[in-house]
C-alpha positions as protocol buffer text, in pm:
chain_id: "A"
residue {
  index: 1
  type: VAL
  ca { x: 0 y: 0 z: 0 }
}
residue {
  index: 2
  type: ILE
  ca { x: 283 y: 241 z: 93 }
}
residue {
  index: 3
  type: LEU
  ca { x: 465 y: 154 z: -230 }
}
residue {
  index: 4
  type: THR
  ca { x: 149 y: 210 z: -436 }
}
residue {
  index: 5
  type: THR
  ca { x: 101 y: 552 z: -274 }
}
residue {
  index: 6
  type: GLU
  ca { x: 464 y: 646 z: -346 }
}
residue {
  index: 7
  type: ILE
  ca { x: 428 y: 536 z: -710 }
}
residue {
  index: 8
  type: GLN
  ca { x: 111 y: 745 z: -750 }
}
residue {
  index: 9
  type: GLU
  ca { x: 283 y: 1048 z: -596 }
}
residue {
  index: 10
  type: LEU
  ca { x: 581 y: 1005 z: -828 }
}
residue {
  index: 11
  type: GLU
  ca { x: 352 y: 969 z: -1131 }
}
residue {
  index: 12
  type: THR
  ca { x: 172 y: 1288 z: -1028 }
}
residue {
  index: 13
  type: LYS
  ca { x: 507 y: 1470 z: -998 }
}
residue {
  index: 14
  type: ILE
  ca { x: 618 y: 1339 z: -1338 }
}
residue {
  index: 15
  type: LYS
  ca { x: 296 y: 1456 z: -1503 }
}
residue {
  index: 16
  type: SER
  ca { x: 327 y: 1793 z: -1332 }
}
residue {
  index: 17
  type: SER
  ca { x: 688 y: 1828 z: -1447 }
}
residue {
  index: 18
  type: GLU
  ca { x: 598 y: 1728 z: -1803 }
}
residue {
  index: 19
  type: ARG
  ca { x: 318 y: 1986 z: -1802 }
}
residue {
  index: 20
  type: LYS
  ca { x: 560 y: 2253 z: -1683 }
}
residue {
  index: 21
  type: VAL
  ca { x: 804 y: 2162 z: -1959 }
}
residue {
  index: 22
  type: ARG
  ca { x: 527 y: 2175 z: -2220 }
}
residue {
  index: 23
  type: ASP
  ca { x: 392 y: 2503 z: -2087 }
}
residue {
  index: 24
  type: SER
  ca { x: 732 y: 2663 z: -2050 }
}
residue {
  index: 25
  type: ALA
  ca { x: 870 y: 2900 z: -2306 }
}
residue {
  index: 26
  type: LEU
  ca { x: 999 y: 2774 z: -2637 }
}
residue {
  index: 27
  type: PRO
  ca { x: 1373 y: 2822 z: -2684 }
}
residue {
  index: 28
  type: ALA
  ca { x: 1439 y: 3170 z: -2821 }
}
residue {
  index: 29
  type: THR
  ca { x: 1654 y: 3025 z: -3101 }
}
residue {
  index: 30
  type: LEU
  ca { x: 1348 y: 2848 z: -3250 }
}
residue {
  index: 31
  type: ILE
  ca { x: 1140 y: 3164 z: -3247 }
}
residue {
  index: 32
  type: ASN
  ca { x: 1428 y: 3368 z: -3391 }
}
residue {
  index: 33
  type: SER
  ca { x: 1483 y: 3130 z: -3683 }
}
residue {
  index: 34
  type: ASP
  ca { x: 1111 y: 3144 z: -3766 }
}
residue {
  index: 35
  type: LEU
  ca { x: 1105 y: 3523 z: -3732 }
}
residue {
  index: 36
  type: VAL
  ca { x: 1387 y: 3555 z: -3986 }
}
residue {
  index: 37
  type: ARG
  ca { x: 1197 y: 3323 z: -4223 }
}
residue {
  index: 38
  type: PHE
  ca { x: 874 y: 3512 z: -4170 }
}
residue {
  index: 39
  type: LEU
  ca { x: 988 y: 3875 z: -4159 }
}
residue {
  index: 40
  type: GLY
  ca { x: 1287 y: 3841 z: -4390 }
}
residue {
  index: 41
  type: HIS
  ca { x: 1533 y: 4003 z: -4148 }
}
residue {
  index: 42
  type: SER
  ca { x: 1697 y: 3938 z: -3812 }
}
residue {
  index: 43
  type: GLU
  ca { x: 1649 y: 4283 z: -3662 }
}
residue {
  index: 44
  type: LEU
  ca { x: 1388 y: 4156 z: -3415 }
}
residue {
  index: 45
  type: LYS
  ca { x: 1502 y: 3877 z: -3184 }
}
residue {
  index: 46
  type: PHE
  ca { x: 1411 y: 3697 z: -2864 }
}
residue {
  index: 47
  type: GLU
  ca { x: 1654 y: 3629 z: -2581 }
}
residue {
  index: 48
  type: ASP
  ca { x: 1596 y: 3370 z: -2309 }
}
residue {
  index: 49
  type: ARG
  ca { x: 1594 y: 3511 z: -1958 }
}
residue {
  index: 50
  type: LYS
  ca { x: 1455 y: 3452 z: -1611 }
}
residue {
  index: 51
  type: ASP
  ca { x: 1196 y: 3682 z: -1457 }
}
residue {
  index: 52
  type: THR
  ca { x: 1212 y: 3811 z: -1099 }
}
residue {
  index: 53
  type: HIS
  ca { x: 1062 y: 3482 z: -974 }
}
residue {
  index: 54
  type: GLY
  ca { x: 1313 y: 3267 z: -1163 }
}
residue {
  index: 55
  type: ALA
  ca { x: 1062 y: 3152 z: -1424 }
}
residue {
  index: 56
  type: ASP
  ca { x: 1157 y: 3127 z: -1792 }
}
residue {
  index: 57
  type: SER
  ca { x: 1070 y: 3435 z: -1995 }
}
residue {
  index: 58
  type: TYR
  ca { x: 1192 y: 3636 z: -2293 }
}
residue {
  index: 59
  type: GLU
  ca { x: 1335 y: 3973 z: -2369 }
}
residue {
  index: 60
  type: ILE
  ca { x: 1248 y: 4100 z: -2717 }
}
residue {
  index: 61
  type: LYS
  ca { x: 1518 y: 4311 z: -2876 }
}
residue {
  index: 62
  type: ARG
  ca { x: 1544 y: 4521 z: -3188 }
}
residue {
  index: 63
  type: GLY
  ca { x: 1912 y: 4500 z: -3268 }
}
residue {
  index: 64
  type: ASP
  ca { x: 2085 y: 4527 z: -2930 }
}
residue {
  index: 65
  type: GLU
  ca { x: 1818 y: 4743 z: -2767 }
}
residue {
  index: 66
  type: PRO
  ca { x: 1494 y: 4635 z: -2596 }
}
residue {
  index: 67
  type: ALA
  ca { x: 1212 y: 4640 z: -2852 }
}
residue {
  index: 68
  type: TYR
  ca { x: 943 y: 4880 z: -2742 }
}
residue {
  index: 69
  type: ASN
  ca { x: 624 y: 4956 z: -2933 }
}
residue {
  index: 70
  type: LEU
  ca { x: 608 y: 4652 z: -3159 }
}
residue {
  index: 71
  type: ILE
  ca { x: 393 y: 4722 z: -3462 }
}
residue {
  index: 72
  type: GLU
  ca { x: 73 y: 4520 z: -3499 }
}
residue {
  index: 73
  type: GLY
  ca { x: 216 y: 4314 z: -3785 }
}
residue {
  index: 74
  type: GLU
  ca { x: 513 y: 4210 z: -3570 }
}
residue {
  index: 75
  type: LYS
  ca { x: 283 y: 4114 z: -3282 }
}
residue {
  index: 76
  type: THR
  ca { x: 69 y: 3908 z: -3519 }
}
residue {
  index: 77
  type: ALA
  ca { x: 375 y: 3733 z: -3665 }
}
residue {
  index: 78
  type: ILE
  ca { x: 508 y: 3650 z: -3318 }
}
residue {
  index: 79
  type: SER
  ca { x: 168 y: 3514 z: -3206 }
}
residue {
  index: 80
  type: LEU
  ca { x: 133 y: 3299 z: -3515 }
}
residue {
  index: 81
  type: ILE
  ca { x: 489 y: 3166 z: -3489 }
}
residue {
  index: 82
  type: TYR
  ca { x: 448 y: 3081 z: -3121 }
}
residue {
  index: 83
  type: PHE
  ca { x: 111 y: 2914 z: -3180 }
}
residue {
  index: 84
  type: ILE
  ca { x: 238 y: 2698 z: -3468 }
}
residue {
  index: 85
  type: ARG
  ca { x: 554 y: 2603 z: -3277 }
}
residue {
  index: 86
  type: LYS
  ca { x: 352 y: 2495 z: -2973 }
}
residue {
  index: 87
  type: LEU
  ca { x: 141 y: 2268 z: -3196 }
}
residue {
  index: 88
  type: LYS
  ca { x: 453 y: 2073 z: -3288 }
}
residue {
  index: 89
  type: GLU
  ca { x: 527 y: 1988 z: -2927 }
}
residue {
  index: 90
  type: GLU
  ca { x: 439 y: 1659 z: -2763 }
}
residue {
  index: 91
  type: GLY
  ca { x: 79 y: 1634 z: -2648 }
}
residue {
  index: 92
  type: PHE
  ca { x: -91 y: 1752 z: -2968 }
}
residue {
  index: 93
  type: SER
  ca { x: -211 y: 1484 z: -3208 }
}
residue {
  index: 94
  type: PRO
  ca { x: -235 y: 1644 z: -3556 }
}
residue {
  index: 95
  type: LYS
  ca { x: -457 y: 1379 z: -3715 }
}
residue {
  index: 96
  type: ASP
  ca { x: -707 y: 1413 z: -3428 }
}
residue {
  index: 97
  type: GLY
  ca { x: -660 y: 1788 z: -3385 }
}
residue {
  index: 98
  type: VAL
  ca { x: -867 y: 2087 z: -3483 }
}
residue {
  index: 99
  type: ILE
  ca { x: -693 y: 2416 z: -3562 }
}
residue {
  index: 100
  type: TYR
  ca { x: -873 y: 2747 z: -3609 }
}
residue {
  index: 101
  type: ILE
  ca { x: -673 y: 3052 z: -3717 }
}
residue {
  index: 102
  type: ASP
  ca { x: -862 y: 3381 z: -3732 }
}
residue {
  index: 103
  type: ASP
  ca { x: -743 y: 3654 z: -3971 }
}
residue {
  index: 104
  type: PRO
  ca { x: -367 y: 3606 z: -3926 }
}
residue {
  index: 105
  type: VAL
  ca { x: -280 y: 3887 z: -4169 }
}
residue {
  index: 106
  type: SER
  ca { x: -526 y: 4152 z: -4053 }
}
residue {
  index: 107
  type: SER
  ca { x: -255 y: 4399 z: -3957 }
}
residue {
  index: 108
  type: MET
  ca { x: 28 y: 4288 z: -4185 }
}
residue {
  index: 109
  type: ASP
  ca { x: 172 y: 4456 z: -4490 }
}
residue {
  index: 110
  type: SER
  ca { x: 100 y: 4284 z: -4820 }
}
residue {
  index: 111
  type: GLN
  ca { x: 460 y: 4158 z: -4839 }
}
residue {
  index: 112
  type: PHE
  ca { x: 391 y: 3931 z: -4540 }
}
residue {
  index: 113
  type: LEU
  ca { x: 88 y: 3762 z: -4696 }
}
residue {
  index: 114
  type: PHE
  ca { x: 313 y: 3512 z: -4871 }
}
residue {
  index: 115
  type: SER
  ca { x: 520 y: 3449 z: -4557 }
}
residue {
  index: 116
  type: ALA
  ca { x: 209 y: 3385 z: -4348 }
}
residue {
  index: 117
  type: HIS
  ca { x: 65 y: 3158 z: -4617 }
}
residue {
  index: 118
  type: ALA
  ca { x: 388 y: 2957 z: -4646 }
}
residue {
  index: 119
  type: TYR
  ca { x: 427 y: 2933 z: -4270 }
}
residue {
  index: 120
  type: ILE
  ca { x: 71 y: 2809 z: -4212 }
}
residue {
  index: 121
  type: THR
  ca { x: 78 y: 2556 z: -4497 }
}
residue {
  index: 122
  type: SER
  ca { x: 411 y: 2416 z: -4376 }
}
residue {
  index: 123
  type: ALA
  ca { x: 246 y: 2355 z: -4038 }
}
residue {
  index: 124
  type: ILE
  ca { x: -64 y: 2177 z: -4166 }
}
residue {
  index: 125
  type: GLU
  ca { x: 72 y: 1979 z: -4461 }
}
residue {
  index: 126
  type: ASP
  ca { x: 286 y: 1673 z: -4507 }
}
residue {
  index: 127
  type: GLU
  ca { x: 639 y: 1780 z: -4603 }
}
residue {
  index: 128
  type: SER
  ca { x: 639 y: 1588 z: -4930 }
}
residue {
  index: 129
  type: SER
  ca { x: 289 y: 1678 z: -5057 }
}
residue {
  index: 130
  type: THR
  ca { x: -3 y: 1914 z: -5012 }
}
residue {
  index: 131
  type: GLU
  ca { x: -191 y: 1652 z: -4811 }
}
residue {
  index: 132
  type: MET
  ca { x: -304 y: 1793 z: -4478 }
}
residue {
  index: 133
  type: THR
  ca { x: -183 y: 1628 z: -4160 }
}
residue {
  index: 134
  type: ILE
  ca { x: -442 y: 1805 z: -3942 }
}
residue {
  index: 135
  type: GLY
  ca { x: -777 y: 1643 z: -3863 }
}
residue {
  index: 136
  type: GLN
  ca { x: -966 y: 1968 z: -3924 }
}
residue {
  index: 137
  type: PHE
  ca { x: -834 y: 2309 z: -4020 }
}
residue {
  index: 138
  type: PHE
  ca { x: -1034 y: 2633 z: -4024 }
}
residue {
  index: 139
  type: LEU
  ca { x: -904 y: 2966 z: -4150 }
}
residue {
  index: 140
  type: SER
  ca { x: -1100 y: 3290 z: -4156 }
}
residue {
  index: 141
  type: THR
  ca { x: -982 y: 3611 z: -4319 }
}
residue {
  index: 142
  type: HIS
  ca { x: -1100 y: 3947 z: -4448 }
}
residue {
  index: 143
  type: ASN
  ca { x: -807 y: 3968 z: -4689 }
}
residue {
  index: 144
  type: TYR
  ca { x: -911 y: 3855 z: -5037 }
}
residue {
  index: 145
  type: ASP
  ca { x: -552 y: 3823 z: -5166 }
}
residue {
  index: 146
  type: PHE
  ca { x: -465 y: 3597 z: -4871 }
}
residue {
  index: 147
  type: PHE
  ca { x: -782 y: 3396 z: -4929 }
}
residue {
  index: 148
  type: ASN
  ca { x: -683 y: 3351 z: -5295 }
}
residue {
  index: 149
  type: LEU
  ca { x: -346 y: 3203 z: -5202 }
}
residue {
  index: 150
  type: PHE
  ca { x: -521 y: 2921 z: -5015 }
}
residue {
  index: 151
  type: LYS
  ca { x: -795 y: 2889 z: -5276 }
}
residue {
  index: 152
  type: LYS
  ca { x: -541 y: 2836 z: -5555 }
}
residue {
  index: 153
  type: ARG
  ca { x: -326 y: 2598 z: -5350 }
}
residue {
  index: 154
  type: TYR
  ca { x: -620 y: 2369 z: -5270 }
}
residue {
  index: 155
  type: GLN
  ca { x: -823 y: 2419 z: -5590 }
}
residue {
  index: 156
  type: SER
  ca { x: -838 y: 2050 z: -5678 }
}
residue {
  index: 157
  type: LYS
  ca { x: -961 y: 1959 z: -5328 }
}
residue {
  index: 158
  type: ILE
  ca { x: -1217 y: 2241 z: -5343 }
}
residue {
  index: 159
  type: ASN
  ca { x: -1343 y: 2111 z: -5679 }
}
residue {
  index: 160
  type: LYS
  ca { x: -1383 y: 1763 z: -5527 }
}
residue {
  index: 161
  type: ASN
  ca { x: -1568 y: 1909 z: -5225 }
}
residue {
  index: 162
  type: LYS
  ca { x: -1294 y: 1791 z: -4989 }
}
residue {
  index: 163
  type: ILE
  ca { x: -1249 y: 2151 z: -4874 }
}
residue {
  index: 164
  type: GLY
  ca { x: -1541 y: 2384 z: -4810 }
}
residue {
  index: 165
  type: LEU
  ca { x: -1546 y: 2759 z: -4871 }
}
residue {
  index: 166
  type: TYR
  ca { x: -1788 y: 2973 z: -4675 }
}
residue {
  index: 167
  type: MET
  ca { x: -1870 y: 3335 z: -4615 }
}
residue {
  index: 168
  type: LEU
  ca { x: -2039 y: 3537 z: -4344 }
}
residue {
  index: 169
  type: LYS
  ca { x: -2317 y: 3781 z: -4425 }
}
residue {
  index: 170
  type: ILE
  ca { x: -2467 y: 4035 z: -4192 }
}
residue {
  index: 171
  type: ASN
  ca { x: -2847 y: 4023 z: -4185 }
}
residue {
  index: 172
  type: LEU
  ca { x: -3117 y: 4199 z: -3987 }
}
residue {
  index: 173
  type: ASP
  ca { x: -3310 y: 3964 z: -3760 }
}
residue {
  index: 174
  type: SER
  ca { x: -3681 y: 4011 z: -3838 }
}
residue {
  index: 175
  type: GLU
  ca { x: -3786 y: 3963 z: -3475 }
}
residue {
  index: 176
  type: THR
  ca { x: -3517 y: 4136 z: -3273 }
}
residue {
  index: 177
  type: LYS
  ca { x: -3427 y: 4393 z: -3541 }
}
residue {
  index: 178
  type: LYS
  ca { x: -3063 y: 4333 z: -3451 }
}
residue {
  index: 179
  type: ARG
  ca { x: -2779 y: 4261 z: -3689 }
}
residue {
  index: 180
  type: VAL
  ca { x: -2672 y: 3895 z: -3695 }
}
residue {
  index: 181
  type: ALA
  ca { x: -2399 y: 3709 z: -3882 }
}
residue {
  index: 182
  type: ASP
  ca { x: -2507 y: 3406 z: -4083 }
}
residue {
  index: 183
  type: ILE
  ca { x: -2282 y: 3156 z: -4260 }
}
residue {
  index: 184
  type: TYR
  ca { x: -2338 y: 3064 z: -4625 }
}
residue {
  index: 185
  type: LYS
  ca { x: -2159 y: 2867 z: -4894 }
}
residue {
  index: 186
  type: LEU
  ca { x: -1917 y: 3099 z: -5072 }
}
residue {
  index: 187
  type: ASP
  ca { x: -2077 y: 3291 z: -5356 }
}
residue {
  index: 188
  type: PRO
  ca { x: -1978 y: 3135 z: -5695 }
}
residue {
  index: 189
  type: LEU
  ca { x: -1846 y: 3472 z: -5813 }
}
residue {
  index: 190
  type: LEU
  ca { x: -1597 y: 3476 z: -5526 }
}
residue {
  index: 191
  type: LYS
  ca { x: -1514 y: 3110 z: -5578 }
}
residue {
  index: 192
  type: ASP
  ca { x: -1461 y: 3131 z: -5955 }
}
residue {
  index: 193
  type: PHE
  ca { x: -1280 y: 3464 z: -5989 }
}
residue {
  index: 194
  type: ASP
  ca { x: -952 y: 3587 z: -5844 }
}
residue {
  index: 195
  type: SER
  ca { x: -1095 y: 3934 z: -5793 }
}
residue {
  index: 196
  type: ASP
  ca { x: -1397 y: 4036 z: -5588 }
}
residue {
  index: 197
  type: TYR
  ca { x: -1487 y: 4294 z: -5856 }
}
residue {
  index: 198
  type: GLN
  ca { x: -1754 y: 4076 z: -6022 }
}
residue {
  index: 199
  type: TYR
  ca { x: -1914 y: 3995 z: -5686 }
}
residue {
  index: 200
  type: LEU
  ca { x: -1921 y: 4358 z: -5570 }
}
């Protein structure tokens, strides 16, 4: 009985330690290599450090100086990189997983659309093909150019109804007289053309 109790306590400690390792910060070198790939420069970088309580944390630098006032595009890139990196850690089963990414390029310059697209597809696809390794993947965006990058990449799957394209429309509820968002299949004009001109 005593031995069983000790084993259970040790197993609890092991699980707790594993959780702490999983939840702890990613190594700064991993984030930095992805930032260079994503942003195209190494001006912005993370450095590993300990906070006042001895816990792992980061210091973000621009060159050799602390980086203050990150622009929204940089914040978005960092969030996306961190999120995708965490997915690759132990404890997430891609084939059983569901990933939802909401408007990852909302505050990015157009030059970063391609970087974001490449980074996301590299995270959800098999390395040797365009077959997805994720159980379910959802992406929402307001950016039509970004949408088109995914639409063109997966055109054959879209044509075979293996990938669905949808749109939100704002309607007025007849009873409450309030605006509500409803989901519809993507309008054929948006599906068939690379510009939203015809649809508008």
